[in-house]
Amino acid sequence: MLLLATVGFALNFWAWALLSPLGPRFKDSLALSSFEQSLLVAVPVVVGSLGRVPVGALTDRYGGRVMFPLVSAATIVPVLYLGLAGHSSLPALLVGGFFLGIGGTAFAVGVPFAGAWFPPERRGFAIGLFGAGMGGTAIAALTAVQLVDARGMATPFLLTAAVLALYAVVAALALRDAPGDVHRPEPLARRLAATCRLAVTWQASALYAVAFGGYVAFSVYLPTYLKTGYDLSQADAANRMAGFVLLALAMRPMGGWLSDRVGPARVLGCSLAVVVAGAFVQSLTPPLLPVGTLAFLALAAALGAASGAVFALVALLAPADKVGSVTGVVGAAGGLGGFVPPLVMGAVWGLFDSYAAGLVLLAAVAAAALAFTGTNIRHALAR
C-alpha cells in the first residue's frame, strides 16, 4: 500500500510540475515578462496547496482508497486541456495551471493513508518514504523539454494523462485502507475547525512553509534562476533542477528515519542551520562550479530532510483521526511557502538584475524557523 501510494503521489506531482521546466520556452514564445513567467509556474503551486485543506479533511472522512483514484482522475482533465488547447496564450495557460493544481492535493491523501499502515515509532520513515514521491517533479524536469523538442508541445501532457488514467484504474482496484482506520462522517467544517484548534497544526505549518516551501520554490524556479543568473541552456538548467529534486527526495525519508531515532527537533535544527548557511553563500552569487553547485546541493539535502522531519512531528503530536486534516493544513502552508519565493525572485531580478536579496531573505526566514524549533517545538515534544 505504501508503494502504491508513493507511485500515485509521484505521478500526480509529475502532472503538477509540467509547466515549470517549460516556463522559459513559454517566456520566449509568448514574450512573457519575468513576473508573468513566475506567475505561470506559481499558480499550480498555490491552488494545489490550498486544495490540500479540504482534500485532507475528505481523506479523514472517506479514506485514501476513495480519494487517490478520484484526485488522479480529476488531474487528467487540465493536463489534456494544456496539451491540446491551453498552451497558446498566457490566460489559457493560467486557467490550465489553476486546475492543474488538483494534482498537488495528492499529498494530503497519501500521508494519512500511508501512515495508518505503520505503528507510531515507524511512521516518520514511512511518511518520509511516501514523500519521496515528490520526485515526480524530477520526471517532469527530465522529460518535458526533451519530449516537446522531439514530438511537439502536446506530447508530455498526453503521456502524463495516459499514465494518470492507468494509475487511477489500478488504484481503484488495488488500494485498501489500513485495518482499524475508521472514517467518521463528521461535517467538513466541524472537522476543519477542530483541526485549527490544535497547536501542532500551526507549529508544523510554520516549519513546513520554510522546508517544503523552499523545496517547491527551487524546484519550480531553479531552471529560470540558472538560465537567467548563470546563462545556462534550458536543457542544462532543467537537468540541474532534476538533480536538486532527486537529492531532496532522497533525503526526505532519511529525515523521517533520523527523526524516529533522535527526534524531529534535532533533525529540524541541523537542517535549518544548513539552509541558513547555503542560502547566504548563494546570495553572494559564487561561481557555479564548485561553490554554487555545493551550496545548492546542501540546500536540497537540508530542505528534504527538514520536510521529512516535519511530518514525523505531525505523526507524534496529531490525534490519529485528525492526521489527514492536519496534513491538509500543513501541506497547504508548505505549498504557499513555495508560491511566494518565485514571485519574489522574479520581482527582485526585475529590480536589481540580481537574486541576492531574495536569497538573503530565505536565510533570514530559515534562521527564524531555527529559533522557533529550538524553543516552541522542543517544548511541545517535552510535554
Coordinates of C-alpha atoms in Angstrom, one line a residue:
M1 CA 0.0 0.0 0.0
L2 CA 2.9 2.4 0.8
L3 CA 4.4 1.6 -2.7
L4 CA 1.1 2.2 -4.5
A5 CA 0.6 5.5 -2.6
T6 CA 4.1 6.7 -3.4
V7 CA 3.7 5.9 -7.1
G8 CA 0.4 7.8 -7.1
F9 CA 1.9 10.8 -5.4
A10 CA 4.8 10.8 -7.9
L11 CA 2.5 10.6 -10.9
N12 CA 0.3 13.4 -9.6
F13 CA 3.3 15.6 -8.8
W14 CA 4.7 14.9 -12.3
A15 CA 1.5 16.4 -13.7
W16 CA 1.5 19.2 -11.2
A17 CA 5.1 20.3 -12.2
L18 CA 4.7 20.1 -16.0
L19 CA 4.7 23.9 -16.5
S20 CA 7.9 24.6 -14.6
P21 CA 10.5 23.2 -17.0
L22 CA 8.6 24.6 -19.9
G23 CA 8.5 28.1 -18.4
P24 CA 11.5 29.5 -20.2
R25 CA 10.0 28.2 -23.5
F26 CA 6.7 29.9 -22.9
K27 CA 8.6 33.1 -21.9
D28 CA 10.3 33.2 -25.3
S29 CA 7.3 32.1 -27.4
L30 CA 4.7 34.3 -25.7
A31 CA 7.1 37.2 -24.9
L32 CA 6.3 37.0 -21.1
S33 CA 8.0 39.2 -18.5
S34 CA 9.9 37.6 -15.7
F35 CA 7.0 38.3 -13.3
E36 CA 4.5 36.7 -15.8
Q37 CA 6.7 33.6 -16.1
S38 CA 7.0 33.4 -12.3
L39 CA 3.2 33.7 -12.0
L40 CA 2.7 30.9 -14.6
V41 CA 4.7 28.4 -12.6
A42 CA 3.4 29.6 -9.2
V43 CA -0.4 29.3 -9.9
P44 CA -0.5 25.4 -9.8
V45 CA 1.5 25.6 -6.6
V46 CA -0.9 27.8 -4.7
V47 CA -4.0 26.0 -6.0
G48 CA -2.6 22.6 -5.1
S49 CA -1.6 24.0 -1.7
L50 CA -5.0 25.5 -0.7
G51 CA -6.8 22.4 -2.2
R52 CA -5.0 20.2 0.3
V53 CA -7.1 21.6 3.2
P54 CA -10.4 20.2 2.0
V55 CA -8.8 17.1 0.4
G56 CA -7.1 16.2 3.7
A57 CA -10.3 16.5 5.6
L58 CA -12.2 14.5 3.0
T59 CA -9.5 11.8 3.3
D60 CA -10.1 11.6 7.0
R61 CA -13.8 11.0 6.2
Y62 CA -13.7 8.7 3.1
G63 CA -10.1 7.3 3.1
G64 CA -7.3 7.1 0.6
R65 CA -8.9 4.2 -1.2
V66 CA -11.6 6.6 -2.5
M67 CA -9.6 9.8 -2.7
F68 CA -6.5 8.6 -4.6
P69 CA -8.3 7.4 -7.7
L70 CA -10.6 10.5 -7.6
V71 CA -7.7 13.0 -7.4
S72 CA -5.8 11.2 -10.1
A73 CA -8.7 11.1 -12.5
A74 CA -9.6 14.8 -11.9
T75 CA -6.0 15.8 -12.7
I76 CA -6.3 14.3 -16.2
V77 CA -8.7 17.0 -17.3
P78 CA -6.4 20.1 -17.0
V79 CA -3.4 18.0 -18.3
L80 CA -5.3 17.2 -21.5
Y81 CA -6.5 20.8 -21.8
L82 CA -3.0 22.2 -21.6
G83 CA -1.6 19.7 -24.1
L84 CA -4.4 20.1 -26.7
A85 CA -5.5 23.7 -26.4
G86 CA -4.3 25.6 -23.4
H87 CA -0.7 26.5 -24.3
S88 CA -1.2 29.2 -26.9
S89 CA -1.6 32.2 -24.6
L90 CA -0.9 33.3 -21.1
P91 CA -4.6 33.5 -20.0
A92 CA -5.1 29.9 -21.3
L93 CA -2.0 28.7 -19.5
L94 CA -3.1 30.3 -16.2
V95 CA -6.6 28.7 -16.5
G96 CA -5.0 25.3 -17.1
G97 CA -2.4 25.8 -14.4
F98 CA -5.1 26.7 -11.9
F99 CA -6.8 23.3 -12.4
L100 CA -3.5 21.5 -12.7
G101 CA -3.2 22.4 -9.0
I102 CA -5.5 19.4 -8.3
G103 CA -2.5 17.1 -8.7
G104 CA -0.8 18.8 -5.8
T105 CA -3.5 17.8 -3.4
A106 CA -2.5 14.1 -3.6
F107 CA 0.0 14.8 -0.8
A108 CA -2.9 15.3 1.7
V109 CA -4.3 12.0 0.6
G110 CA -1.2 9.9 0.9
V111 CA 0.2 11.0 4.3
P112 CA -2.7 9.7 6.4
F113 CA -3.3 6.7 4.1
A114 CA 0.4 5.6 4.3
G115 CA 0.9 6.5 8.0
A116 CA -2.1 4.4 9.1
W117 CA -0.4 1.2 7.9
F118 CA 2.6 1.7 10.4
P119 CA 3.0 1.9 14.2
P120 CA 3.9 5.4 15.6
E121 CA 7.5 4.6 16.0
R122 CA 7.9 3.8 12.3
R123 CA 5.6 6.5 10.8
G124 CA 8.4 9.1 10.4
F125 CA 10.3 6.8 8.0
A126 CA 7.1 5.6 6.3
I127 CA 5.8 9.1 5.6
G128 CA 9.2 10.2 4.6
L129 CA 9.4 7.4 2.1
F130 CA 6.0 8.4 0.8
G131 CA 7.2 11.9 0.5
A132 CA 9.9 10.8 -1.9
G133 CA 7.1 10.7 -4.4
M134 CA 7.7 14.4 -4.8
G135 CA 10.4 13.2 -7.3
G136 CA 7.5 13.4 -9.8
T137 CA 8.8 16.9 -10.3
A138 CA 12.1 15.5 -11.5
I139 CA 10.3 13.3 -14.0
A140 CA 8.7 16.5 -15.4
A141 CA 12.1 18.3 -15.4
L142 CA 13.9 15.4 -17.2
T143 CA 11.3 14.6 -19.8
A144 CA 9.1 17.7 -20.6
V145 CA 11.6 19.7 -22.7
Q146 CA 13.0 16.7 -24.5
L147 CA 9.5 15.4 -25.4
V148 CA 8.5 18.8 -26.7
D149 CA 11.6 19.1 -28.8
A150 CA 11.2 15.6 -30.2
R151 CA 7.4 15.3 -30.6
G152 CA 5.8 18.7 -30.1
M153 CA 4.1 20.6 -27.3
A154 CA 1.2 18.2 -26.7
T155 CA 3.4 15.1 -26.1
P156 CA 4.4 15.4 -22.4
F157 CA 0.8 16.3 -21.5
L158 CA -0.7 13.4 -23.4
L159 CA 1.8 11.0 -22.0
T160 CA 1.2 12.2 -18.4
A161 CA -2.6 12.0 -18.9
A162 CA -2.3 8.3 -20.1
V163 CA -0.2 7.3 -17.1
L164 CA -2.5 9.0 -14.7
A165 CA -5.5 7.2 -16.2
L166 CA -3.8 3.9 -15.8
Y167 CA -2.9 4.6 -12.2
A168 CA -6.5 5.8 -11.4
V169 CA -7.8 2.4 -12.6
V170 CA -5.1 0.4 -10.7
A171 CA -5.7 2.5 -7.5
A172 CA -9.4 2.0 -7.6
L173 CA -8.9 -1.8 -7.9
A174 CA -6.0 -2.4 -5.6
L175 CA -5.8 0.3 -2.8
R176 CA -7.1 -0.7 0.7
D177 CA -7.4 1.4 3.8
A178 CA -5.4 0.1 6.8
P179 CA -7.3 -2.2 9.2
G180 CA -8.7 -0.2 12.1
D181 CA -8.5 3.1 10.1
V182 CA -12.0 4.3 10.9
H183 CA -13.5 7.1 8.9
R184 CA -16.1 9.2 10.8
P185 CA -18.9 11.1 8.9
E186 CA -18.1 14.3 10.7
P187 CA -19.1 17.5 8.8
L188 CA -16.2 19.1 6.9
A189 CA -16.5 22.5 8.6
R190 CA -16.5 21.0 12.0
R191 CA -13.5 18.8 11.3
L192 CA -11.5 21.7 10.0
A193 CA -12.4 23.9 12.9
A194 CA -11.2 21.2 15.3
T195 CA -8.0 20.8 13.4
C196 CA -7.3 24.5 13.5
R197 CA -7.6 24.4 17.3
L198 CA -4.6 22.0 17.5
A199 CA -1.3 23.6 18.3
V200 CA 0.6 21.1 16.2
T201 CA -1.3 22.3 13.1
W202 CA 0.2 25.7 13.3
Q203 CA 3.6 24.7 14.6
A204 CA 4.1 22.2 11.8
S205 CA 2.6 24.6 9.2
A206 CA 5.2 27.3 10.1
L207 CA 8.1 24.9 9.7
Y208 CA 6.7 23.2 6.6
A209 CA 6.2 26.6 4.9
V210 CA 10.0 27.0 5.2
A211 CA 11.1 23.4 4.5
F212 CA 8.8 22.2 1.8
G213 CA 8.1 25.7 0.6
G214 CA 11.8 26.2 0.0
Y215 CA 12.0 22.9 -1.9
V216 CA 9.0 23.8 -4.1
A217 CA 10.3 27.3 -4.8
F218 CA 13.6 25.9 -6.0
S219 CA 12.1 23.1 -7.9
V220 CA 9.8 25.4 -9.9
Y221 CA 12.1 28.4 -10.2
L222 CA 15.6 26.9 -10.4
P223 CA 15.5 26.5 -14.3
T224 CA 14.8 30.2 -14.6
Y225 CA 17.3 31.1 -12.0
L226 CA 20.1 29.2 -13.6
K227 CA 19.2 30.3 -17.1
T228 CA 19.0 34.0 -16.1
G229 CA 21.7 34.2 -13.5
Y230 CA 24.3 31.8 -15.0
D231 CA 23.3 31.9 -18.7
L232 CA 22.8 28.1 -18.9
S233 CA 20.8 26.5 -21.7
Q234 CA 17.2 25.5 -21.0
A235 CA 18.0 21.8 -21.1
D236 CA 21.1 22.1 -18.8
A237 CA 19.1 24.2 -16.3
A238 CA 16.3 21.6 -16.3
N239 CA 18.8 18.8 -15.7
R240 CA 20.4 20.6 -12.8
M241 CA 17.0 21.2 -11.3
A242 CA 16.3 17.5 -11.6
G243 CA 19.5 16.8 -9.6
F244 CA 18.4 19.2 -6.9
V245 CA 15.0 17.4 -6.7
L246 CA 16.4 13.9 -6.7
L247 CA 18.8 14.8 -3.8
A248 CA 16.0 16.4 -1.8
L249 CA 13.6 13.5 -2.3
A250 CA 16.3 11.0 -1.3
M251 CA 16.9 13.0 1.9
R252 CA 13.2 13.2 2.8
P253 CA 12.9 9.5 4.1
M254 CA 16.3 10.0 5.7
G255 CA 14.9 12.9 7.6
G256 CA 11.9 10.8 8.8
W257 CA 14.1 7.9 9.7
L258 CA 16.5 10.1 11.7
S259 CA 13.5 11.7 13.4
D260 CA 12.3 8.3 14.5
R261 CA 15.7 7.8 16.2
V262 CA 16.9 11.1 17.5
G263 CA 13.7 13.2 17.5
P264 CA 12.3 15.6 14.9
A265 CA 13.5 18.7 16.8
R266 CA 17.2 17.8 16.3
V267 CA 16.8 16.9 12.7
L268 CA 14.9 20.2 12.0
G269 CA 17.6 22.2 13.9
C270 CA 20.5 20.8 12.0
S271 CA 18.7 21.0 8.6
L272 CA 17.6 24.6 9.1
A273 CA 21.1 25.6 10.1
V274 CA 22.4 24.2 6.8
V275 CA 19.6 26.1 4.9
V276 CA 20.8 29.4 6.5
A277 CA 24.4 28.8 5.5
G278 CA 23.6 27.6 2.0
A279 CA 21.3 30.5 1.2
F280 CA 23.7 33.0 2.5
V281 CA 26.6 31.6 0.4
Q282 CA 24.5 31.5 -2.7
S283 CA 23.4 35.1 -2.1
L284 CA 27.0 36.1 -2.9
T285 CA 26.5 34.6 -6.4
P286 CA 29.6 32.4 -6.3
P287 CA 30.9 30.6 -9.5
L288 CA 28.5 27.7 -10.3
L289 CA 31.5 25.3 -10.1
P290 CA 32.2 24.3 -7.5
V291 CA 30.8 26.6 -4.8
G292 CA 27.4 27.4 -6.3
T293 CA 26.7 23.7 -7.0
L294 CA 27.8 22.7 -3.5
A295 CA 25.5 25.4 -2.0
F296 CA 22.5 24.2 -4.0
L297 CA 23.2 20.5 -3.1
A298 CA 23.4 21.4 0.6
L299 CA 20.1 23.3 0.3
A300 CA 18.5 20.3 -1.4
A301 CA 19.6 17.8 1.2
A302 CA 18.7 20.1 4.1
L303 CA 15.2 21.0 2.8
G304 CA 14.5 17.4 2.0
A305 CA 15.5 16.2 5.5
A306 CA 13.6 19.0 7.2
S307 CA 10.4 18.2 5.2
G308 CA 10.6 14.6 6.4
A309 CA 11.1 15.7 10.0
V310 CA 8.0 17.9 9.9
F311 CA 5.7 15.0 9.3
A312 CA 7.5 12.9 11.8
L313 CA 6.5 15.7 14.2
V314 CA 2.9 15.5 12.9
A315 CA 2.8 11.7 13.5
L316 CA 3.9 12.2 17.1
L317 CA 1.6 15.1 18.1
A318 CA -1.5 14.9 15.9
P319 CA -4.5 12.8 17.0
A320 CA -4.9 9.7 14.8
D321 CA -8.3 10.7 13.5
K322 CA -7.1 14.2 12.5
V323 CA -3.9 13.3 10.7
G324 CA -5.4 13.9 7.3
S325 CA -6.9 17.2 8.3
V326 CA -3.7 18.4 9.9
T327 CA -1.7 17.2 6.9
G328 CA -4.0 19.2 4.6
V329 CA -3.4 22.4 6.5
V330 CA 0.3 21.8 6.9
G331 CA 0.6 20.8 3.2
A332 CA -1.2 24.0 2.2
A333 CA 1.3 26.0 4.3
G334 CA 4.2 24.3 2.6
G335 CA 2.8 24.9 -0.9
L336 CA 2.0 28.5 -0.1
G337 CA 5.6 28.8 1.2
G338 CA 6.6 27.7 -2.3
F339 CA 4.2 30.1 -4.0
V340 CA 5.7 33.4 -2.7
P341 CA 9.5 32.9 -3.4
P342 CA 9.3 32.5 -7.2
L343 CA 7.3 35.8 -7.4
V344 CA 9.8 37.5 -5.1
M345 CA 12.7 36.2 -7.1
G346 CA 11.2 37.4 -10.3
A347 CA 10.5 40.8 -8.9
V348 CA 14.0 41.1 -7.3
W349 CA 15.7 40.2 -10.6
G350 CA 13.5 42.8 -12.4
L351 CA 14.5 45.5 -9.9
F352 CA 18.2 44.7 -9.3
D353 CA 19.4 42.3 -12.0
S354 CA 20.5 40.1 -9.1
Y355 CA 18.9 37.3 -7.0
A356 CA 21.0 38.2 -3.9
A357 CA 18.2 39.9 -1.9
G358 CA 15.8 37.0 -2.3
L359 CA 18.4 34.5 -1.1
V360 CA 19.3 36.7 1.9
L361 CA 15.6 36.8 2.8
L362 CA 15.5 32.9 2.6
A363 CA 18.4 32.8 5.0
A364 CA 16.6 35.1 7.4
V365 CA 13.4 33.1 7.3
A366 CA 15.3 29.9 7.9
A367 CA 17.1 31.5 10.9
A368 CA 13.7 32.4 12.4
A369 CA 12.4 28.8 11.9
L370 CA 15.6 27.5 13.6
A371 CA 14.9 29.7 16.6
F372 CA 11.3 28.5 16.7
T373 CA 12.4 24.9 16.6
G374 CA 14.8 25.4 19.5
T375 CA 12.1 26.9 21.7
N376 CA 8.4 26.1 20.8
I377 CA 8.9 22.7 19.2
R378 CA 11.3 21.4 21.9
H379 CA 8.8 22.5 24.5
A380 CA 5.8 20.8 22.7
L381 CA 7.7 17.5 22.4
A382 CA 8.8 17.6 26.0
R383 CA 5.2 17.8 27.3

